[in-house]
PDB file of C-alpha atoms in Angstrom:
ATOM      1  CA  MET G  77       0.000   0.000   0.000  1.00  0.00           C
ATOM      2  CA  MET G  78       1.358   3.395  -1.042  1.00  0.00           C
ATOM      3  CA  ARG G  79       0.159   6.759   0.314  1.00  0.00           C
ATOM      4  CA  THR G  80       0.171   9.780  -1.988  1.00  0.00           C
ATOM      5  CA  ALA G  81      -0.914  13.419  -1.820  1.00  0.00           C
ATOM      6  CA  ALA G  82      -2.282  15.016  -4.985  1.00  0.00           C
ATOM      7  CA  ILE G  83      -3.132  18.694  -5.367  1.00  0.00           C
ATOM      8  CA  ASP G  84      -5.007  20.128  -8.334  1.00  0.00           C
ATOM      9  CA  CYS G  85      -4.943  23.917  -8.524  1.00  0.00           C
ATOM     10  CA  GLY G  86      -7.277  25.192 -11.193  1.00  0.00           C
ATOM     11  CA  THR G  87      -8.858  28.493 -12.137  1.00  0.00           C
ATOM     12  CA  ASN G  88     -11.686  28.290  -9.600  1.00  0.00           C
ATOM     13  CA  SER G  89     -10.673  25.779  -6.920  1.00  0.00           C
ATOM     14  CA  ILE G  90      -7.711  24.094  -5.290  1.00  0.00           C
ATOM     15  CA  ARG G  91      -8.277  20.484  -4.261  1.00  0.00           C
ATOM     16  CA  LEU G  92      -6.377  17.947  -2.193  1.00  0.00           C
ATOM     17  CA  LEU G  93      -6.535  14.163  -2.308  1.00  0.00           C
ATOM     18  CA  ILE G  94      -4.566  12.080   0.167  1.00  0.00           C
ATOM     19  CA  ALA G  95      -5.032   8.479  -0.918  1.00  0.00           C
ATOM     20  CA  ASP G  96      -3.734   4.968  -0.408  1.00  0.00           C
ATOM     21  CA  ILE G  97      -3.061   2.997  -3.597  1.00  0.00           C
ATOM     22  CA  ASP G  98      -2.637  -0.768  -3.533  1.00  0.00           C
ATOM     23  CA  GLU G  99      -0.550  -2.980  -5.816  1.00  0.00           C
ATOM     24  CA  ALA G 100      -3.474  -3.386  -8.225  1.00  0.00           C
ATOM     25  CA  GLY G 101      -3.749   0.387  -8.612  1.00  0.00           C
ATOM     26  CA  VAL G 102      -6.965   0.688  -6.617  1.00  0.00           C
ATOM     27  CA  LEU G 103      -7.225   4.060  -4.903  1.00  0.00           C
ATOM     28  CA  THR G 104      -8.791   4.574  -1.471  1.00  0.00           C
ATOM     29  CA  ASP G 105      -9.496   8.085  -0.179  1.00  0.00           C
ATOM     30  CA  VAL G 106      -7.925   9.189   3.090  1.00  0.00           C
ATOM     31  CA  GLU G 107      -8.735  12.909   2.746  1.00  0.00           C
ATOM     32  CA  ARG G 108     -10.470  14.746  -0.108  1.00  0.00           C
ATOM     33  CA  ARG G 109     -10.831  18.514   0.288  1.00  0.00           C
ATOM     34  CA  MET G 110     -11.769  21.473  -1.906  1.00  0.00           C
ATOM     35  CA  ARG G 111     -11.437  25.217  -1.426  1.00  0.00           C
ATOM     36  CA  VAL G 112     -12.780  27.743  -3.935  1.00  0.00           C
ATOM     37  CA  VAL G 113     -10.024  30.354  -4.174  1.00  0.00           C
ATOM     38  CA  ARG G 114     -10.735  31.750  -7.675  1.00  0.00           C
ATOM     39  CA  LEU G 115      -7.024  31.859  -8.574  1.00  0.00           C
ATOM     40  CA  GLY G 116      -7.939  32.792 -12.144  1.00  0.00           C
ATOM     41  CA  GLU G 117     -10.065  35.797 -11.200  1.00  0.00           C
ATOM     42  CA  GLY G 118      -9.433  38.455 -13.867  1.00  0.00           C
ATOM     43  CA  VAL G 119      -6.659  36.513 -15.632  1.00  0.00           C
ATOM     44  CA  ASP G 120      -8.556  36.453 -18.918  1.00  0.00           C
ATOM     45  CA  ALA G 121      -8.578  40.266 -18.976  1.00  0.00           C
ATOM     46  CA  THR G 122      -5.295  41.176 -17.242  1.00  0.00           C
ATOM     47  CA  GLY G 123      -2.987  38.233 -17.913  1.00  0.00           C
ATOM     48  CA  ARG G 124      -1.949  38.279 -14.250  1.00  0.00           C
ATOM     49  CA  LEU G 125      -2.836  36.488 -11.028  1.00  0.00           C
ATOM     50  CA  SER G 126      -4.204  39.123  -8.632  1.00  0.00           C
ATOM     51  CA  ASP G 127      -2.665  39.695  -5.216  1.00  0.00           C
ATOM     52  CA  ALA G 128      -5.974  38.805  -3.533  1.00  0.00           C
ATOM     53  CA  ALA G 129      -6.240  35.535  -5.482  1.00  0.00           C
ATOM     54  CA  LEU G 130      -2.696  34.586  -4.503  1.00  0.00           C
ATOM     55  CA  VAL G 131      -3.444  35.274  -0.823  1.00  0.00           C
ATOM     56  CA  ARG G 132      -6.510  33.012  -0.944  1.00  0.00           C
ATOM     57  CA  THR G 133      -4.601  30.252  -2.712  1.00  0.00           C
ATOM     58  CA  PHE G 134      -1.619  30.388  -0.361  1.00  0.00           C
ATOM     59  CA  ALA G 135      -3.936  30.173   2.658  1.00  0.00           C
ATOM     60  CA  ALA G 136      -5.459  26.982   1.245  1.00  0.00           C
ATOM     61  CA  ALA G 137      -1.983  25.607   0.524  1.00  0.00           C
ATOM     62  CA  GLU G 138      -0.987  26.180   4.149  1.00  0.00           C
ATOM     63  CA  GLU G 139      -4.093  24.301   5.297  1.00  0.00           C
ATOM     64  CA  TYR G 140      -3.259  21.412   2.972  1.00  0.00           C
ATOM     65  CA  ALA G 141       0.351  21.333   4.150  1.00  0.00           C
ATOM     66  CA  GLY G 142      -0.917  20.742   7.686  1.00  0.00           C
ATOM     67  CA  LEU G 143      -3.199  17.900   6.577  1.00  0.00           C
ATOM     68  CA  ILE G 144      -0.415  16.257   4.600  1.00  0.00           C
ATOM     69  CA  ALA G 145       1.875  16.372   7.646  1.00  0.00           C
ATOM     70  CA  GLN G 146      -0.875  14.840   9.812  1.00  0.00           C
ATOM     71  CA  HIS G 147      -1.075  11.896   7.433  1.00  0.00           C
ATOM     72  CA  GLY G 148       2.587  10.977   7.442  1.00  0.00           C
ATOM     73  CA  SER G 149       3.977  13.471   4.913  1.00  0.00           C
ATOM     74  CA  PRO G 150       3.510  11.310   1.785  1.00  0.00           C
ATOM     75  CA  GLU G 151       4.974  12.293  -1.565  1.00  0.00           C
ATOM     76  CA  VAL G 152       3.187  15.328  -2.998  1.00  0.00           C
ATOM     77  CA  ARG G 153       2.501  16.213  -6.603  1.00  0.00           C
ATOM     78  CA  PHE G 154       1.099  19.706  -7.124  1.00  0.00           C
ATOM     79  CA  VAL G 155      -0.436  20.317 -10.547  1.00  0.00           C
ATOM     80  CA  ALA G 156      -1.535  23.743 -11.750  1.00  0.00           C
ATOM     81  CA  THR G 157      -3.639  24.211 -14.849  1.00  0.00           C
ATOM     82  CA  SER G 158      -5.303  26.910 -16.955  1.00  0.00           C
ATOM     83  CA  ALA G 159      -4.969  30.075 -14.850  1.00  0.00           C
ATOM     84  CA  SER G 160      -1.310  29.402 -14.089  1.00  0.00           C
ATOM     85  CA  ARG G 161      -0.546  28.637 -17.740  1.00  0.00           C
ATOM     86  CA  ASP G 162      -1.936  32.019 -18.762  1.00  0.00           C
ATOM     87  CA  ALA G 163      -0.443  34.285 -16.056  1.00  0.00           C
ATOM     88  CA  GLU G 164       2.661  36.345 -16.673  1.00  0.00           C
ATOM     89  CA  ASN G 165       3.432  36.413 -12.918  1.00  0.00           C
ATOM     90  CA  ARG G 166       3.199  32.665 -12.426  1.00  0.00           C
ATOM     91  CA  ASP G 167       6.685  32.696 -10.833  1.00  0.00           C
ATOM     92  CA  ASP G 168       5.186  34.529  -7.826  1.00  0.00           C
ATOM     93  CA  PHE G 169       2.644  31.732  -7.574  1.00  0.00           C
ATOM     94  CA  ALA G 170       5.317  29.039  -7.851  1.00  0.00           C
ATOM     95  CA  ASP G 171       7.502  30.676  -5.167  1.00  0.00           C
ATOM     96  CA  GLY G 172       4.583  30.889  -2.738  1.00  0.00           C
ATOM     97  CA  ILE G 173       3.584  27.252  -3.217  1.00  0.00           C
ATOM     98  CA  ARG G 174       7.168  26.045  -2.864  1.00  0.00           C
ATOM     99  CA  GLU G 175       7.532  27.978   0.389  1.00  0.00           C
ATOM    100  CA  ARG G 176       4.401  26.437   1.895  1.00  0.00           C
ATOM    101  CA  LEU G 177       4.463  22.879   0.560  1.00  0.00           C
ATOM    102  CA  GLY G 178       8.117  22.263  -0.225  1.00  0.00           C
ATOM    103  CA  VAL G 179       7.380  21.163  -3.806  1.00  0.00           C
ATOM    104  CA  ASP G 180       7.529  22.871  -7.175  1.00  0.00           C
ATOM    105  CA  PRO G 181       4.084  23.300  -8.717  1.00  0.00           C
ATOM    106  CA  GLU G 182       3.934  21.723 -12.149  1.00  0.00           C
ATOM    107  CA  VAL G 183       2.206  24.022 -14.616  1.00  0.00           C
ATOM    108  CA  ILE G 184       1.106  21.292 -16.990  1.00  0.00           C
ATOM    109  CA  SER G 185       0.021  21.504 -20.607  1.00  0.00           C
ATOM    110  CA  GLY G 186      -3.557  21.066 -21.707  1.00  0.00           C
ATOM    111  CA  ALA G 187      -2.617  17.698 -23.220  1.00  0.00           C
ATOM    112  CA  GLU G 188      -1.253  16.368 -19.932  1.00  0.00           C
ATOM    113  CA  GLU G 189      -4.244  17.782 -18.057  1.00  0.00           C
ATOM    114  CA  ALA G 190      -6.523  15.886 -20.447  1.00  0.00           C
ATOM    115  CA  ALA G 191      -4.613  12.618 -19.976  1.00  0.00           C
ATOM    116  CA  LEU G 192      -4.689  12.863 -16.182  1.00  0.00           C
ATOM    117  CA  SER G 193      -8.429  13.588 -16.234  1.00  0.00           C
ATOM    118  CA  PHE G 194      -9.071  10.599 -18.482  1.00  0.00           C
ATOM    119  CA  HIS G 195      -7.066   8.195 -16.354  1.00  0.00           C
ATOM    120  CA  GLY G 196      -8.714   9.466 -13.169  1.00  0.00           C
ATOM    121  CA  ALA G 197     -12.237   8.966 -14.523  1.00  0.00           C
ATOM    122  CA  VAL G 198     -11.625   5.657 -16.281  1.00  0.00           C
ATOM    123  CA  SER G 199      -9.758   4.203 -13.286  1.00  0.00           C
ATOM    124  CA  VAL G 200     -13.144   4.013 -11.550  1.00  0.00           C
ATOM    125  CA  LEU G 201     -15.704   3.773 -14.357  1.00  0.00           C
ATOM    126  CA  GLY G 202     -13.621   1.560 -16.647  1.00  0.00           C
ATOM    127  CA  ALA G 203     -13.730   1.220 -20.435  1.00  0.00           C
ATOM    128  CA  ALA G 204     -14.572  -1.862 -22.472  1.00  0.00           C
ATOM    129  CA  ASP G 205     -12.325  -3.014 -25.319  1.00  0.00           C
ATOM    130  CA  ASP G 206     -14.844  -1.928 -27.965  1.00  0.00           C
ATOM    131  CA  GLU G 207     -15.773   1.341 -26.248  1.00  0.00           C
ATOM    132  CA  THR G 208     -14.574   4.854 -27.080  1.00  0.00           C
ATOM    133  CA  VAL G 209     -14.988   7.038 -24.012  1.00  0.00           C
ATOM    134  CA  LEU G 210     -14.994  10.819 -24.302  1.00  0.00           C
ATOM    135  CA  VAL G 211     -14.119  12.474 -20.995  1.00  0.00           C
ATOM    136  CA  ILE G 212     -14.944  16.172 -20.656  1.00  0.00           C
ATOM    137  CA  ASP G 213     -13.148  18.026 -17.865  1.00  0.00           C
ATOM    138  CA  LEU G 214     -14.933  21.362 -17.597  1.00  0.00           C
ATOM    139  CA  GLY G 215     -12.880  23.676 -15.435  1.00  0.00           C
ATOM    140  CA  GLY G 216     -12.776  27.342 -14.582  1.00  0.00           C
ATOM    141  CA  GLY G 217     -10.441  28.400 -17.358  1.00  0.00           C
ATOM    142  CA  SER G 218     -10.319  25.536 -19.823  1.00  0.00           C
ATOM    143  CA  THR G 219     -12.210  22.473 -20.973  1.00  0.00           C
ATOM    144  CA  GLU G 220     -10.405  19.277 -21.889  1.00  0.00           C
ATOM    145  CA  PHE G 221     -11.777  16.910 -24.527  1.00  0.00           C
ATOM    146  CA  VAL G 222     -10.061  13.526 -24.234  1.00  0.00           C
ATOM    147  CA  ALA G 223     -11.035  10.316 -25.982  1.00  0.00           C
ATOM    148  CA  GLY G 224      -9.701   6.873 -25.267  1.00  0.00           C
ATOM    149  CA  ASP G 225     -10.392   3.206 -24.771  1.00  0.00           C
ATOM    150  CA  SER G 226      -9.164   0.369 -22.577  1.00  0.00           C
ATOM    151  CA  SER G 227      -5.622   0.893 -23.889  1.00  0.00           C
ATOM    152  CA  GLY G 228      -5.496   4.588 -22.949  1.00  0.00           C
ATOM    153  CA  VAL G 229      -5.851   8.039 -24.519  1.00  0.00           C
ATOM    154  CA  THR G 230      -6.276   8.143 -28.291  1.00  0.00           C
ATOM    155  CA  ALA G 231      -6.932  11.870 -28.885  1.00  0.00           C
ATOM    156  CA  SER G 232      -7.220  15.058 -26.839  1.00  0.00           C
ATOM    157  CA  ARG G 233      -7.625  18.822 -27.114  1.00  0.00           C
ATOM    158  CA  SER G 234      -7.692  21.558 -24.472  1.00  0.00           C
ATOM    159  CA  MET G 235      -9.785  24.629 -25.228  1.00  0.00           C
ATOM    160  CA  ASP G 236      -9.663  27.989 -23.444  1.00  0.00           C
ATOM    161  CA  MET G 237     -13.271  27.995 -22.283  1.00  0.00           C
ATOM    162  CA  GLY G 238     -14.366  27.503 -18.716  1.00  0.00           C
ATOM    163  CA  CYS G 239     -16.971  28.658 -16.230  1.00  0.00           C
ATOM    164  CA  VAL G 240     -14.894  31.498 -14.753  1.00  0.00           C
ATOM    165  CA  ARG G 241     -13.338  32.669 -18.012  1.00  0.00           C
ATOM    166  CA  PHE G 242     -16.657  32.759 -19.882  1.00  0.00           C
ATOM    167  CA  THR G 243     -18.627  34.283 -17.013  1.00  0.00           C
ATOM    168  CA  GLU G 244     -16.148  37.164 -16.970  1.00  0.00           C
ATOM    169  CA  ARG G 245     -16.132  37.418 -20.750  1.00  0.00           C
ATOM    170  CA  PHE G 246     -19.838  37.053 -21.550  1.00  0.00           C
ATOM    171  CA  LEU G 247     -22.345  36.723 -18.689  1.00  0.00           C
ATOM    172  CA  HIS G 248     -22.531  40.043 -16.867  1.00  0.00           C
ATOM    173  CA  GLY G 249     -26.263  40.212 -16.148  1.00  0.00           C
ATOM    174  CA  ASP G 250     -27.942  38.718 -13.096  1.00  0.00           C
ATOM    175  CA  PRO G 251     -29.542  36.661 -14.522  1.00  0.00           C
ATOM    176  CA  PRO G 252     -27.719  36.749 -17.875  1.00  0.00           C
ATOM    177  CA  THR G 253     -29.505  38.479 -20.738  1.00  0.00           C
ATOM    178  CA  ALA G 254     -30.588  36.704 -23.903  1.00  0.00           C
ATOM    179  CA  SER G 255     -27.952  38.552 -25.941  1.00  0.00           C
ATOM    180  CA  GLU G 256     -25.190  37.563 -23.493  1.00  0.00           C
ATOM    181  CA  ILE G 257     -26.261  33.931 -23.632  1.00  0.00           C
ATOM    182  CA  SER G 258     -26.464  33.979 -27.423  1.00  0.00           C
ATOM    183  CA  ALA G 259     -22.975  35.457 -27.788  1.00  0.00           C
ATOM    184  CA  MET G 260     -21.477  32.940 -25.384  1.00  0.00           C
ATOM    185  CA  GLU G 261     -23.235  29.985 -26.984  1.00  0.00           C
ATOM    186  CA  ALA G 262     -21.941  30.956 -30.431  1.00  0.00           C
ATOM    187  CA  GLU G 263     -18.376  30.995 -29.102  1.00  0.00           C
ATOM    188  CA  VAL G 264     -18.816  27.716 -27.226  1.00  0.00           C
ATOM    189  CA  ARG G 265     -20.098  25.899 -30.300  1.00  0.00           C
ATOM    190  CA  SER G 266     -17.239  27.320 -32.386  1.00  0.00           C
ATOM    191  CA  LEU G 267     -14.695  25.999 -29.873  1.00  0.00           C
ATOM    192  CA  ILE G 268     -16.388  22.594 -29.709  1.00  0.00           C
ATOM    193  CA  ALA G 269     -16.093  22.391 -33.501  1.00  0.00           C
ATOM    194  CA  ALA G 270     -12.389  23.248 -33.247  1.00  0.00           C
ATOM    195  CA  ALA G 271     -11.876  20.550 -30.608  1.00  0.00           C
ATOM    196  CA  ALA G 272     -13.723  18.039 -32.796  1.00  0.00           C
ATOM    197  CA  ALA G 273     -11.062  18.470 -35.483  1.00  0.00           C
ATOM    198  CA  ASP G 274      -8.674  16.608 -33.153  1.00  0.00           C
ATOM    199  CA  VAL G 275     -11.158  14.548 -31.139  1.00  0.00           C
ATOM    200  CA  PRO G 276     -13.751  13.052 -33.521  1.00  0.00           C
ATOM    201  CA  LEU G 277     -17.062  13.233 -31.689  1.00  0.00           C
ATOM    202  CA  GLY G 278     -18.818  10.839 -34.044  1.00  0.00           C
ATOM    203  CA  THR G 279     -16.739   7.863 -32.876  1.00  0.00           C
ATOM    204  CA  VAL G 280     -17.744   8.245 -29.225  1.00  0.00           C
ATOM    205  CA  THR G 281     -19.732   5.471 -27.563  1.00  0.00           C
ATOM    206  CA  THR G 282     -19.796   6.872 -23.995  1.00  0.00           C
ATOM    207  CA  LEU G 283     -19.690  10.464 -22.743  1.00  0.00           C
ATOM    208  CA  VAL G 284     -18.341  11.131 -19.237  1.00  0.00           C
ATOM    209  CA  GLY G 285     -18.267  14.522 -17.543  1.00  0.00           C
ATOM    210  CA  VAL G 286     -16.060  15.470 -14.606  1.00  0.00           C
ATOM    211  CA  ALA G 287     -15.484  18.526 -12.373  1.00  0.00           C
ATOM    212  CA  GLY G 288     -17.746  20.829 -10.396  1.00  0.00           C
ATOM    213  CA  SER G 289     -19.884  22.426 -13.097  1.00  0.00           C
ATOM    214  CA  ILE G 290     -20.935  19.038 -14.448  1.00  0.00           C
ATOM    215  CA  THR G 291     -21.528  17.423 -11.064  1.00  0.00           C
ATOM    216  CA  THR G 292     -23.583  20.453  -9.987  1.00  0.00           C
ATOM    217  CA  VAL G 293     -25.754  20.249 -13.119  1.00  0.00           C
ATOM    218  CA  THR G 294     -26.187  16.553 -12.307  1.00  0.00           C
ATOM    219  CA  ALA G 295     -27.200  17.313  -8.713  1.00  0.00           C
ATOM    220  CA  HIS G 296     -29.739  19.831 -10.036  1.00  0.00           C
ATOM    221  CA  ALA G 297     -31.186  17.321 -12.490  1.00  0.00           C
ATOM    222  CA  LEU G 298     -31.465  14.723  -9.720  1.00  0.00           C
ATOM    223  CA  LYS G 299     -33.131  17.280  -7.393  1.00  0.00           C
ATOM    224  CA  LEU G 300     -30.892  16.304  -4.490  1.00  0.00           C
ATOM    225  CA  HIS G 301     -31.560  17.660  -1.010  1.00  0.00           C
ATOM    226  CA  GLU G 302     -27.833  18.219  -0.519  1.00  0.00           C
ATOM    227  CA  TYR G 303     -24.616  17.501  -2.386  1.00  0.00           C
ATOM    228  CA  PHE G 304     -24.328  13.700  -2.257  1.00  0.00           C
ATOM    229  CA  PRO G 305     -21.174  12.529  -4.131  1.00  0.00           C
ATOM    230  CA  GLU G 306     -22.403   8.932  -3.879  1.00  0.00           C
ATOM    231  CA  ARG G 307     -25.602   9.794  -5.767  1.00  0.00           C
ATOM    232  CA  ILE G 308     -23.820  11.929  -8.351  1.00  0.00           C
ATOM    233  CA  HIS G 309     -20.945   9.571  -9.185  1.00  0.00           C
ATOM    234  CA  GLY G 310     -21.945   7.228 -11.977  1.00  0.00           C
ATOM    235  CA  ALA G 311     -25.312   8.929 -12.505  1.00  0.00           C
ATOM    236  CA  VAL G 312     -26.445   8.595 -16.121  1.00  0.00           C
ATOM    237  CA  LEU G 313     -28.665  11.392 -17.443  1.00  0.00           C
ATOM    238  CA  ARG G 314     -30.398  11.595 -20.798  1.00  0.00           C
ATOM    239  CA  THR G 315     -29.796  14.608 -23.005  1.00  0.00           C
ATOM    240  CA  PRO G 316     -33.219  16.245 -22.332  1.00  0.00           C
ATOM    241  CA  ASP G 317     -32.627  16.050 -18.567  1.00  0.00           C
ATOM    242  CA  ILE G 318     -29.216  17.701 -18.907  1.00  0.00           C
ATOM    243  CA  GLN G 319     -30.655  20.372 -21.207  1.00  0.00           C
ATOM    244  CA  ALA G 320     -33.449  21.197 -18.768  1.00  0.00           C
ATOM    245  CA  ALA G 321     -31.207  21.322 -15.693  1.00  0.00           C
ATOM    246  CA  ALA G 322     -28.556  23.412 -17.435  1.00  0.00           C
ATOM    247  CA  ALA G 323     -31.054  25.893 -18.829  1.00  0.00           C
ATOM    248  CA  ASP G 324     -32.731  26.310 -15.459  1.00  0.00           C
ATOM    249  CA  LEU G 325     -29.426  27.058 -13.706  1.00  0.00           C
ATOM    250  CA  LEU G 326     -28.369  29.445 -16.465  1.00  0.00           C
ATOM    251  CA  HIS G 327     -31.533  31.533 -16.239  1.00  0.00           C
ATOM    252  CA  ARG G 328     -31.713  31.752 -12.446  1.00  0.00           C
ATOM    253  CA  SER G 329     -30.432  34.776 -10.554  1.00  0.00           C
ATOM    254  CA  ARG G 330     -27.435  34.338  -8.290  1.00  0.00           C
ATOM    255  CA  ALA G 331     -29.664  34.666  -5.233  1.00  0.00           C
ATOM    256  CA  GLU G 332     -31.878  31.853  -6.524  1.00  0.00           C
ATOM    257  CA  ARG G 333     -28.873  29.645  -7.241  1.00  0.00           C
ATOM    258  CA  ALA G 334     -27.483  30.285  -3.765  1.00  0.00           C
ATOM    259  CA  GLU G 335     -30.653  28.838  -2.224  1.00  0.00           C
ATOM    260  CA  LEU G 336     -30.129  25.440  -3.874  1.00  0.00           C
ATOM    261  CA  PRO G 337     -29.059  22.949  -1.178  1.00  0.00           C
ATOM    262  CA  TYR G 338     -26.254  21.374  -3.245  1.00  0.00           C
ATOM    263  CA  MET G 339     -24.770  24.631  -4.584  1.00  0.00           C
ATOM    264  CA  HIS G 340     -21.256  25.438  -3.364  1.00  0.00           C
ATOM    265  CA  PRO G 341     -21.024  29.169  -2.532  1.00  0.00           C
ATOM    266  CA  GLY G 342     -17.946  29.512  -4.735  1.00  0.00           C
ATOM    267  CA  ARG G 343     -19.871  28.244  -7.743  1.00  0.00           C
ATOM    268  CA  VAL G 344     -22.960  30.465  -7.514  1.00  0.00           C
ATOM    269  CA  ASP G 345     -21.759  33.167  -9.909  1.00  0.00           C
ATOM    270  CA  VAL G 346     -20.131  30.875 -12.498  1.00  0.00           C
ATOM    271  CA  ILE G 347     -22.442  27.848 -12.710  1.00  0.00           C
ATOM    272  CA  GLY G 348     -24.510  29.456 -15.473  1.00  0.00           C
ATOM    273  CA  ALA G 349     -21.545  29.511 -17.829  1.00  0.00           C
ATOM    274  CA  GLY G 350     -20.514  26.001 -16.796  1.00  0.00           C
ATOM    275  CA  ALA G 351     -24.021  24.700 -17.372  1.00  0.00           C
ATOM    276  CA  LEU G 352     -24.237  26.277 -20.824  1.00  0.00           C
ATOM    277  CA  ILE G 353     -20.885  24.804 -21.898  1.00  0.00           C
ATOM    278  CA  TRP G 354     -21.909  21.331 -20.698  1.00  0.00           C
ATOM    279  CA  LYS G 355     -25.322  21.563 -22.398  1.00  0.00           C
ATOM    280  CA  CYS G 356     -23.702  22.509 -25.716  1.00  0.00           C
ATOM    281  CA  ILE G 357     -21.154  19.683 -25.518  1.00  0.00           C
ATOM    282  CA  VAL G 358     -23.831  17.088 -24.760  1.00  0.00           C
ATOM    283  CA  GLU G 359     -25.932  18.353 -27.675  1.00  0.00           C
ATOM    284  CA  GLU G 360     -23.007  18.355 -30.106  1.00  0.00           C
ATOM    285  CA  VAL G 361     -22.015  14.803 -29.154  1.00  0.00           C
ATOM    286  CA  ALA G 362     -25.616  13.633 -29.606  1.00  0.00           C
ATOM    287  CA  GLU G 363     -25.740  15.228 -33.038  1.00  0.00           C
ATOM    288  CA  ALA G 364     -22.318  13.910 -34.111  1.00  0.00           C
ATOM    289  CA  THR G 365     -23.290  10.368 -33.111  1.00  0.00           C
ATOM    290  CA  ARG G 366     -26.778  10.716 -34.671  1.00  0.00           C
ATOM    291  CA  GLY G 367     -28.359  10.112 -31.301  1.00  0.00           C
ATOM    292  CA  ARG G 368     -26.373   6.960 -30.536  1.00  0.00           C
ATOM    293  CA  VAL G 369     -24.950   8.774 -27.499  1.00  0.00           C
ATOM    294  CA  GLY G 370     -28.047  10.308 -25.988  1.00  0.00           C
ATOM    295  CA  GLY G 371     -26.781  11.385 -22.595  1.00  0.00           C
ATOM    296  CA  ALA G 372     -23.802  11.419 -20.254  1.00  0.00           C
ATOM    297  CA  THR G 373     -22.368   9.887 -17.109  1.00  0.00           C
ATOM    298  CA  ALA G 374     -21.120  12.098 -14.268  1.00  0.00           C
ATOM    299  CA  SER G 375     -17.956  11.158 -12.409  1.00  0.00           C
ATOM    300  CA  GLU G 376     -16.691  12.407  -9.070  1.00  0.00           C
ATOM    301  CA  HIS G 377     -13.277  10.974  -9.968  1.00  0.00           C
ATOM    302  CA  ASP G 378     -11.161  13.108 -12.251  1.00  0.00           C
ATOM    303  CA  ILE G 379      -7.768  14.765 -12.657  1.00  0.00           C
ATOM    304  CA  LEU G 380      -7.159  14.630  -8.901  1.00  0.00           C
ATOM    305  CA  ASP G 381      -7.331  10.829  -8.980  1.00  0.00           C
ATOM    306  CA  GLY G 382      -5.164  10.833 -12.095  1.00  0.00           C
ATOM    307  CA  ILE G 383      -2.493  12.862 -10.291  1.00  0.00           C
ATOM    308  CA  ALA G 384      -2.485  10.467  -7.330  1.00  0.00           C
ATOM    309  CA  LEU G 385      -2.200   7.455  -9.651  1.00  0.00           C
ATOM    310  CA  SER G 386       0.647   9.138 -11.538  1.00  0.00           C
ATOM    311  CA  ILE G 387       2.672   9.388  -8.310  1.00  0.00           C
ATOM    312  CA  ALA G 388       2.309   5.668  -7.757  1.00  0.00           C
ATOM    313  CA  ALA G 389       3.113   4.912 -11.410  1.00  0.00           C
ATOM    314  CA  ARG G 390       6.406   6.791 -11.393  1.00  0.00           C
ATOM    315  CA  ARG G 391       7.541   4.976  -8.234  1.00  0.00           C
ATOM    316  CA  THR G 392       7.226   1.569  -9.931  1.00  0.00           C
TER     317      THR G 392
END
């Protein structure tokens, strides 16, 4: 049994997974935490990580450092994604993380982010020999499209669209106006088409969605009384159910969203954009497959699990 500590620092949240991994590669959670720090706040417009965002992120890193020490100080891999890739002052971010956690944050490419997300999701859900799984990792700053089968990743593309980036760029109204939604949807569908040039959507047999926007849309569709990961993980929704849930979240005011029992406070202002992106992807996959893929599976296991598994893999 091997203990690992994985940290995923994205545009909206920073997450920690301390896990034990056995010889068969089966992962068991010890600690799984999330803090919404909005590291990528304003990056799309300014190209820089703000001082306030860095303070929030460093405070979460200090908390995680304490938890890691409590659990025997296992090997840590810290992965940073879209916001850190885009920021011109990412060295300030790297210095602060190194000071608090004693490791260098790895600002990974979109391709590696996609591969880690795929392996994290498929490690739990699996993939049959004749199945082509498309995993969508919808983050705050980017969305990864990654296709693969039982042998691994076959194609991937990372696109600069995410719930934080597109809220800041398009959805300024509360609730968003029809013109804002129309402009964002046109851009989303254009980017999906660009991704499809590298990741053929028509070959997909199973669609899997990971990360907070998708799991929140799933919770809304299931009408949960609180956020139940056990109910969300593995939930299969048909396209009309995803469309209805996404549209409802998009058109609600922030105050109305905040009243939902499964809504994380740090997702209230950006879930509309996340829901619209997910709705468009599900629709485009359904069209590309001529209805053969008529829905999607939600997974609570994602890039964080992939990072933990990668630590174990490089030790062997």
